[in-house]
XYZ file of N, CA and C in Angstrom:
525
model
N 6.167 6.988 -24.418
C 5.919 6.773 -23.003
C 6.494 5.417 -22.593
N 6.949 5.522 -21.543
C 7.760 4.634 -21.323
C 6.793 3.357 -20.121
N 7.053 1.695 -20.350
C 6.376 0.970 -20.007
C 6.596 0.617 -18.462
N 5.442 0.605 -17.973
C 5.468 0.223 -16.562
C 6.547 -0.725 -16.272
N 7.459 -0.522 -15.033
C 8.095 -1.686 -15.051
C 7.450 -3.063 -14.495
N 8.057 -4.082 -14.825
C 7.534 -5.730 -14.504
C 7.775 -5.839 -12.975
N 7.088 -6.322 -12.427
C 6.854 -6.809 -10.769
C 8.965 -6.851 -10.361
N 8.801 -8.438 -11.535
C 10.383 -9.363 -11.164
C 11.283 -7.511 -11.199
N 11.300 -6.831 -12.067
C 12.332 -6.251 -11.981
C 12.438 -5.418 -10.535
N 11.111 -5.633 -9.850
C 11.669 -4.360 -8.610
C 12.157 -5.418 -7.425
N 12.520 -6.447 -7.805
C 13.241 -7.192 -6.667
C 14.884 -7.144 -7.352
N 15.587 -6.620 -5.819
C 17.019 -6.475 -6.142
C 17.914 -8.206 -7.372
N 17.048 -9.114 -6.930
C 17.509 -10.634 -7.152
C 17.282 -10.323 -9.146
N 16.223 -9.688 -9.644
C 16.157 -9.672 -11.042
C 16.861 -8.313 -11.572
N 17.342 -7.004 -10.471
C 17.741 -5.974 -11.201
C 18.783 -5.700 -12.019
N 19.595 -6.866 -11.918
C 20.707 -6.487 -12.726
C 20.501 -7.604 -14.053
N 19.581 -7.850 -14.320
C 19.552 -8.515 -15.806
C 18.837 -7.469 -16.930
N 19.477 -7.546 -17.852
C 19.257 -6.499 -18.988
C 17.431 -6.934 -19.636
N 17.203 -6.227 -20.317
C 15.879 -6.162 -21.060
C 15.926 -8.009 -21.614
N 16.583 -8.242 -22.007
C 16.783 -9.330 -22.790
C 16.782 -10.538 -21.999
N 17.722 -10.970 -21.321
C 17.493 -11.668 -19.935
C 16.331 -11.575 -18.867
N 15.598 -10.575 -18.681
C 14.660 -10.583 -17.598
C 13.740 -11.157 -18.132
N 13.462 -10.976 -20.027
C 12.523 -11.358 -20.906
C 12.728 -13.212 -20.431
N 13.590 -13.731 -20.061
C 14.175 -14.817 -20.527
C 13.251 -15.486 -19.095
N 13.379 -14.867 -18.299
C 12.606 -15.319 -16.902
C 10.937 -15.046 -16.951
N 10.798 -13.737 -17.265
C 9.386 -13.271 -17.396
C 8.338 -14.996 -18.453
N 9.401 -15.621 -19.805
C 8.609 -16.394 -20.006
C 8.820 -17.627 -19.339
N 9.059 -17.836 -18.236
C 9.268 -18.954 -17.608
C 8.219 -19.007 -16.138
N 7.936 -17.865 -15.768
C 7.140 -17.429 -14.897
C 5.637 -16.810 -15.182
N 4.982 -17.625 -14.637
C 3.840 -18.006 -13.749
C 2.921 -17.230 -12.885
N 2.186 -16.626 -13.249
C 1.693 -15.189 -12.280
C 1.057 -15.927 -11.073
N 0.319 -16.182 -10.062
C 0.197 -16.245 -9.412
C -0.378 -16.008 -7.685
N -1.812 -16.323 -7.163
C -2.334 -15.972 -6.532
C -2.918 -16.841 -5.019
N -2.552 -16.447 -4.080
C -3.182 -17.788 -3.115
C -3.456 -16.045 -2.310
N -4.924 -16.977 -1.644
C -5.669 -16.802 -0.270
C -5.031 -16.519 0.660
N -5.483 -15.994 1.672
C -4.853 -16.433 3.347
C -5.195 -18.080 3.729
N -4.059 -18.333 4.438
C -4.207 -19.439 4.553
C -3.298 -20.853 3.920
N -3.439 -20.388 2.472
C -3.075 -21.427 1.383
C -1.554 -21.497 1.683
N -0.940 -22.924 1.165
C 0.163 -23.341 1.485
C 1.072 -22.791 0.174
N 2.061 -22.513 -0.117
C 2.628 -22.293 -1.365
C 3.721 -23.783 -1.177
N 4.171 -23.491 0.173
C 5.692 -24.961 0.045
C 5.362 -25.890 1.400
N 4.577 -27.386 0.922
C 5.120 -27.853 2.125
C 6.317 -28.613 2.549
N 6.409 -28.657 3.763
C 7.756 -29.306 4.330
C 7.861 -30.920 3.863
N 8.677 -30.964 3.498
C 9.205 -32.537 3.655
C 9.011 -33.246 1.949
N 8.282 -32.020 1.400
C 7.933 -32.347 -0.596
C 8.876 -31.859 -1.243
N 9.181 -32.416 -2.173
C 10.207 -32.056 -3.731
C 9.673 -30.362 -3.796
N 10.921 -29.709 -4.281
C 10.749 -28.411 -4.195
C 10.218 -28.378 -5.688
N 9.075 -27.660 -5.917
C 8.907 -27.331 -7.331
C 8.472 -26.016 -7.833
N 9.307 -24.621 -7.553
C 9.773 -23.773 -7.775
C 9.822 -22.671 -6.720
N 10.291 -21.948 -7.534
C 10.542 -20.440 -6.783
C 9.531 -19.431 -6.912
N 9.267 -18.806 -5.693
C 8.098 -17.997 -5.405
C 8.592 -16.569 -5.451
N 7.974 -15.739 -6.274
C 8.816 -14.330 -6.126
C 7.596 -13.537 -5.789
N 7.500 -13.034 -4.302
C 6.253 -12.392 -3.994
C 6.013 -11.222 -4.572
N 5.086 -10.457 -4.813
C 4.919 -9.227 -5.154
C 4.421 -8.495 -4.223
N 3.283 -8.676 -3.905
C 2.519 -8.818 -2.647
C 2.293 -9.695 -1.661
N 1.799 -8.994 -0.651
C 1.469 -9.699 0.537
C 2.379 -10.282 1.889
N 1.840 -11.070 2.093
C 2.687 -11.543 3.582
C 2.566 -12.722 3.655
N 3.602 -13.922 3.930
C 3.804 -15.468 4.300
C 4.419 -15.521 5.333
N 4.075 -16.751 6.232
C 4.913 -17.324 7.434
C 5.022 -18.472 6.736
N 6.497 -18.599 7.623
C 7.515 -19.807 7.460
C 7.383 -20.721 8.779
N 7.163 -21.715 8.695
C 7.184 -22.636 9.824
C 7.875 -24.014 9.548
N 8.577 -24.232 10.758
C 8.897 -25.572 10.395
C 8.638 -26.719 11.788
N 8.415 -28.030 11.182
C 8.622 -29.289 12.320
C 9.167 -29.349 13.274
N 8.873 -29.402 14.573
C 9.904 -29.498 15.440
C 9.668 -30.890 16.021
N 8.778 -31.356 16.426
C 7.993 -32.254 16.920
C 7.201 -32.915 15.741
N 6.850 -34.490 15.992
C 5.347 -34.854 15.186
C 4.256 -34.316 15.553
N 3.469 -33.666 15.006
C 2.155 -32.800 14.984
C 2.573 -30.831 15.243
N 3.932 -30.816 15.866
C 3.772 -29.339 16.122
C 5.240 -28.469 14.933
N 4.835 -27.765 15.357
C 5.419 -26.874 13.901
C 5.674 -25.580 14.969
N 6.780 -24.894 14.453
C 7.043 -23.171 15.596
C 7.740 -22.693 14.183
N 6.640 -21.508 14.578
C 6.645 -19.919 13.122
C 7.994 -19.534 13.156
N 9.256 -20.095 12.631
C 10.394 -19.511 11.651
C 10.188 -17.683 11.871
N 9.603 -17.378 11.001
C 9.605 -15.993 9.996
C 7.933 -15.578 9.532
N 8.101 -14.413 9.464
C 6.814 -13.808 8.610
C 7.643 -12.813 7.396
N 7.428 -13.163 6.419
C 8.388 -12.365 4.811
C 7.169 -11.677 4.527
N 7.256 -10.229 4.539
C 6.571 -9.654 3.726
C 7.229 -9.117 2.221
N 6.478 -8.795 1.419
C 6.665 -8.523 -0.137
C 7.213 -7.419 -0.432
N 7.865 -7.233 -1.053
C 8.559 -8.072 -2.036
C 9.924 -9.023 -1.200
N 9.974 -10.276 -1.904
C 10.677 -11.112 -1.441
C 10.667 -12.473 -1.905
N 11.227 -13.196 -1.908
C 11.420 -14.957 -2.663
C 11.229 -16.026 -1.150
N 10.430 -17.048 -1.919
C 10.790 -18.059 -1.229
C 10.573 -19.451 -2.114
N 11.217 -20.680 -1.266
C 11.432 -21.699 -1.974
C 13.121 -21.694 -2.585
N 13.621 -20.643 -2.329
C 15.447 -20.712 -2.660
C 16.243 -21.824 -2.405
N 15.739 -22.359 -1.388
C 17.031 -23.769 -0.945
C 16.080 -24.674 -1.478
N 15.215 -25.246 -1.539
C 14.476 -26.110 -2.748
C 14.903 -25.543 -4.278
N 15.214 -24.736 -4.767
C 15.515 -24.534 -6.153
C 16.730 -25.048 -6.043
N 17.898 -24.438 -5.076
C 19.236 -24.456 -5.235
C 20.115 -25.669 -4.706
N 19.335 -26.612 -4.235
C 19.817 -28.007 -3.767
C 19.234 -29.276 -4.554
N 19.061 -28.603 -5.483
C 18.659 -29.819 -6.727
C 17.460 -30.157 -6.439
N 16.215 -29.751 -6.178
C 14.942 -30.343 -6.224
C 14.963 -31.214 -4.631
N 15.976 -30.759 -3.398
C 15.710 -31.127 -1.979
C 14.435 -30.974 -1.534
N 14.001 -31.728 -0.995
C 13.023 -31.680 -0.050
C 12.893 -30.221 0.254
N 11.761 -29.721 0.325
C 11.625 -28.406 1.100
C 11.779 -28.787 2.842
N 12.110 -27.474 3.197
C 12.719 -27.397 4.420
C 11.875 -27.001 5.450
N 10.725 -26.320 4.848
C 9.896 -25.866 5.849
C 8.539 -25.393 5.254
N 7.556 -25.286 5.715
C 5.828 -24.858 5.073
C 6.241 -23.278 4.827
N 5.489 -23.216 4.449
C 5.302 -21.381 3.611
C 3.749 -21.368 3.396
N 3.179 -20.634 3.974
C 1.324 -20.464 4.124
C 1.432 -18.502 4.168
N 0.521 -18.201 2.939
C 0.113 -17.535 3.001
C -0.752 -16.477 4.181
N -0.237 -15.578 4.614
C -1.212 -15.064 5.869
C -1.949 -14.207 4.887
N -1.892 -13.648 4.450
C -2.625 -12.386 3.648
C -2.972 -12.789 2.389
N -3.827 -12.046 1.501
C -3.986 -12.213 -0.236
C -2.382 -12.187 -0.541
N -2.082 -13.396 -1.198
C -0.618 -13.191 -1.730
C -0.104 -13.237 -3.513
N 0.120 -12.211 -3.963
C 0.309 -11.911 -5.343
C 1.812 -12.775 -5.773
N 2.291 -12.989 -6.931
C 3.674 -12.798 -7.615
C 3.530 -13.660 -8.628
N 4.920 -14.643 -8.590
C 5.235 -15.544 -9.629
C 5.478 -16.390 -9.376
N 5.515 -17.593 -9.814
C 5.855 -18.898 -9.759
C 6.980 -19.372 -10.784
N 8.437 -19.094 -10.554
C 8.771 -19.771 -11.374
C 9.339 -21.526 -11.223
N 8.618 -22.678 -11.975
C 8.925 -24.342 -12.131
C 10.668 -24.106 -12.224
N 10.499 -24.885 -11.397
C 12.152 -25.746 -11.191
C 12.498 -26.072 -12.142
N 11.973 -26.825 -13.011
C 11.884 -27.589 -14.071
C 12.067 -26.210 -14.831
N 11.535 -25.593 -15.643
C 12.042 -25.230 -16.837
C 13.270 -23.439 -16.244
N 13.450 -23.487 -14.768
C 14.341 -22.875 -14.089
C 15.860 -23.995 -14.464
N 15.517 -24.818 -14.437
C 17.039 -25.904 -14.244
C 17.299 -25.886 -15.905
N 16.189 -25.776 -16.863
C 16.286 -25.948 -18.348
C 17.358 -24.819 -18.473
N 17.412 -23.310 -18.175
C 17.420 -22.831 -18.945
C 18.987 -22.494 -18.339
N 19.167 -22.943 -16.517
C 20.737 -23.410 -16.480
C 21.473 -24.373 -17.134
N 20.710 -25.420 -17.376
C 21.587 -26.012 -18.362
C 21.856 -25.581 -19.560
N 21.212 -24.633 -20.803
C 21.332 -24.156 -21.395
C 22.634 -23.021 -21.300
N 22.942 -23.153 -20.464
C 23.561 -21.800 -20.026
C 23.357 -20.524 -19.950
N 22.188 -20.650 -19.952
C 21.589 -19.157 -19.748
C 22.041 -17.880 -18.900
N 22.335 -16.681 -19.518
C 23.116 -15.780 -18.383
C 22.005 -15.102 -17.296
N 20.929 -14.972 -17.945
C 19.739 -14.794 -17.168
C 19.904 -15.508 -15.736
N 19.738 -16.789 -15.945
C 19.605 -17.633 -14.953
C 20.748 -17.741 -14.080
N 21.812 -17.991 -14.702
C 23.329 -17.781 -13.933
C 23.113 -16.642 -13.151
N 23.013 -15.244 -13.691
C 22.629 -14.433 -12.395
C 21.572 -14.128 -11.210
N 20.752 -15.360 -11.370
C 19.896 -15.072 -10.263
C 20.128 -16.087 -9.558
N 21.069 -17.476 -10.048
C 21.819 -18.329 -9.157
C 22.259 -17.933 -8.155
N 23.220 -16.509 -8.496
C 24.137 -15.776 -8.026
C 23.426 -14.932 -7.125
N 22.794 -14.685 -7.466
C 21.264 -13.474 -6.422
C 21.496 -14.441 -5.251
N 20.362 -15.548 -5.727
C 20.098 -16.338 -4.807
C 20.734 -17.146 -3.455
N 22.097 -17.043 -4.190
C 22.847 -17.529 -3.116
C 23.803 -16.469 -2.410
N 24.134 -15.119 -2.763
C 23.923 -14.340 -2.094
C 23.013 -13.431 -0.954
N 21.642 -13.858 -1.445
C 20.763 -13.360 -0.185
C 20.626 -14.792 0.900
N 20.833 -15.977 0.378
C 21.053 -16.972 1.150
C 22.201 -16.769 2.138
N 23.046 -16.428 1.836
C 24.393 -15.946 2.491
C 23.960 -15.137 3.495
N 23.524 -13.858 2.896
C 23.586 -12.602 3.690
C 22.352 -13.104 5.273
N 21.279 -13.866 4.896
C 20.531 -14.597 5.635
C 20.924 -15.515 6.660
N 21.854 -16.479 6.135
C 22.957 -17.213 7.128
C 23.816 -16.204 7.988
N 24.669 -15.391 7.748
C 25.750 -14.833 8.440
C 24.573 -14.119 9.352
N 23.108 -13.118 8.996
C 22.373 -12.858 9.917
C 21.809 -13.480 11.196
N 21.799 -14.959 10.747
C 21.144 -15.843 11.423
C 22.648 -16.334 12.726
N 23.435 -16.856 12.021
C 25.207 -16.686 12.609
C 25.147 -15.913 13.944
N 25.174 -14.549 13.483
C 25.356 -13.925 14.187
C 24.617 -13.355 15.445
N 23.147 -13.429 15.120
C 22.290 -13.521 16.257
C 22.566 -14.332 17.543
N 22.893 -15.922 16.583
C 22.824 -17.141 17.397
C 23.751 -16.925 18.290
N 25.244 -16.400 18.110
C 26.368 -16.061 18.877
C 26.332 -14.813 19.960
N 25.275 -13.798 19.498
C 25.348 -13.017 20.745
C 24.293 -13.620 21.639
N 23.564 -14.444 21.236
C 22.633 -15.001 22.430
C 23.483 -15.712 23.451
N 23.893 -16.758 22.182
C 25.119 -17.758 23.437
C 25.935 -16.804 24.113
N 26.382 -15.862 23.765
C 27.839 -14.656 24.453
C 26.967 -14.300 25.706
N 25.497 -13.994 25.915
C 24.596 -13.734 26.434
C 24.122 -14.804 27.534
N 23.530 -15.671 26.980
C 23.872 -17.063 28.343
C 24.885 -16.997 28.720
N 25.721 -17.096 28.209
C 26.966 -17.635 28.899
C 27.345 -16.000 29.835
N 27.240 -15.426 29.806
C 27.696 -14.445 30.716
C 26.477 -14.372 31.830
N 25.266 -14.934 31.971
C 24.082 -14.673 32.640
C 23.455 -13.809 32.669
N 23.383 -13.310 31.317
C 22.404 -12.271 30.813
C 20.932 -12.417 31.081
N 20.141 -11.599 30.885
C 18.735 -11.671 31.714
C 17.805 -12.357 30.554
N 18.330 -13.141 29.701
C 17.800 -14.236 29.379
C 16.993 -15.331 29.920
N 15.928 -16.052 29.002
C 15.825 -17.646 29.785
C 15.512 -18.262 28.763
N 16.543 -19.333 29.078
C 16.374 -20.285 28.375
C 16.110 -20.465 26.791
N 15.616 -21.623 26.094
C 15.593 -21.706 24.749
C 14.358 -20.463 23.708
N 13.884 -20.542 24.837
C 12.224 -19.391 24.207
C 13.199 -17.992 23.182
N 14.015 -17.702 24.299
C 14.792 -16.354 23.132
C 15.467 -16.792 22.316
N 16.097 -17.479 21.683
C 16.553 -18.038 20.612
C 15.353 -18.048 19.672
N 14.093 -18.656 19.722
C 13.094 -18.649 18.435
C 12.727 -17.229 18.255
N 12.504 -16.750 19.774
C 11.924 -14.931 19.991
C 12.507 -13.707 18.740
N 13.798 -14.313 19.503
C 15.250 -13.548 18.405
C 15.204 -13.704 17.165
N 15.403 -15.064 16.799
C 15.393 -15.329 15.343
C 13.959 -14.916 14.556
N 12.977 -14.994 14.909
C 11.877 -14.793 14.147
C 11.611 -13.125 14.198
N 12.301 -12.450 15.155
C 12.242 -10.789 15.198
C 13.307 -10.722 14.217
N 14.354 -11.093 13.643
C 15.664 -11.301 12.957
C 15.406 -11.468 11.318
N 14.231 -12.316 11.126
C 13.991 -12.872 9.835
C 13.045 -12.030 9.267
N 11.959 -11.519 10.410
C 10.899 -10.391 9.962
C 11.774 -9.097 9.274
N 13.073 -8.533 9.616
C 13.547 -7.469 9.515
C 14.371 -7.618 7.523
């Protein structure tokens, strides 16, 4: 009988690593549980790892103002966050990540994530590669929104003002 598969493998970012390699992540990762509510990344701290949800639901918010913050995104599961904190060398995180719902997955440390690139690990090399591919595919989404809005002002589309730009993007990031 054949074994349940592992959480990591049903995210597209771990499917293409063999039995051997996924093993290579599975011991580097961290199971993992927060509340509603609970913060997983705040803004403006050393990134210290990657979140691979299993379950549940997080909003993304970031600073706009001192004291006010406007909701980015809501990621439901399965899905990663903390990617541009892993992949910019331990940058500052970019924005809060708070749990809305019971939120399940993994935690994998930066720290023994960066070990096992330096090692050269092929494991890790390909989820570099994940990673900055769904980063991509996320940017050109984001790109492209931003440009039919402006194509949209600028022609005097029944727009107003800055409000549809966050409206857009956060209907954009949910999808």
């Amino acid at each position: 009988m054949r074994e349940a598969p592992h959480p990591l493998e049903e995210l597209d970012l771990f499917g293409g690593l063999d039995p051997a390699e996924l093993e290579q992540i599975r011991r580097i990762a961290r199971q993992i549980e927060f509340g509603p509510g609970a913060t997983l990344i705040r803004e403006g701290e050393p990134c210290r790892a990657l979140y691979v949800l299993a379950s549940g639901t997080v909003e993304v918010r970031k600073k706009i103002l001192p004291g006010s913050t406007r909701q980015l995104a809501v990621l439901k599961a399965p899905t990663v966050v903390g990617e541009v904190g892993l992949l910019a060398g331990g940058a500052r995180s970019t924005a809060l990540v708070r749990a809305r719902t019971r939120t399940r997955g993994y935690e994998i440390p930066r720290e023994a994530f960066v070990g096992l690139v330096e090692e050269g690990s092929l494991a890790a090399l390909k989820v570099v590669y994940g990673l900055g591919r769904l980063l991509a595919e996320r940017m050109a989404k984001t790109d492209d929104t931003i440009a039919q809005l402006v194509t949209r002002l600028e022609e005097g589309g029944d727009i107003q003002g800055p409000e549809i730009f966050r409206d857009t993007l956060i209907q954009e990031w949910e999808t």
